[in-house]
Amino acid sequence: MLQPRIPVNPLPTGHTIPLLKPTPVTDVEPTPPAPVPVVPARTTVQLTPGSALALAAGGGAVVLVVGTVLVSMLLAVAITGVSVALIAVVLRLLVRDMQKGR
């Protein structure tokens, strides 16, 4: 069922048969090439002092927002680590007191 099946040529002649029959060539006038469409020149962006200042202010705002988010995430991880360590110390003291029988 899963063995490959190789097609068998019933009459191996060694000749290739073209798929399309050649058409007879008649006198045809050559057509002129199509005109190439003209691509308009790209406009260049010109920065005025005001737009450059606005661009710098926008970039600075993005840097400040991303920095604030990263610092707040770091602070959240640090607070979580300190609280887990504090809980571990309290639990250790409670377990030690329970083992002593107090």
PDB file of C-alpha atoms in Angstrom, residues 44-56:
ATOM      1  CA  THR A  44      12.602  64.458  -0.174  1.00  0.00           C
ATOM      2  CA  VAL A  45      11.591  65.144   3.406  1.00  0.00           C
ATOM      3  CA  GLN A  46      12.779  68.500   4.543  1.00  0.00           C
ATOM      4  CA  LEU A  47      13.075  69.125   8.242  1.00  0.00           C
ATOM      5  CA  THR A  48      12.500  72.611   9.458  1.00  0.00           C
ATOM      6  CA  PRO A  49      13.878  73.632  12.840  1.00  0.00           C
ATOM      7  CA  GLY A  50      10.392  73.346  14.323  1.00  0.00           C
ATOM      8  CA  SER A  51       9.754  69.860  12.972  1.00  0.00           C
ATOM      9  CA  ALA A  52      13.214  68.705  14.076  1.00  0.00           C
ATOM     10  CA  LEU A  53      12.493  69.988  17.566  1.00  0.00           C
ATOM     11  CA  ALA A  54       9.121  68.220  17.598  1.00  0.00           C
ATOM     12  CA  LEU A  55      10.750  65.001  16.403  1.00  0.00           C
ATOM     13  CA  ALA A  56      13.397  65.192  19.137  1.00  0.00           C
TER      14      ALA A  56
END
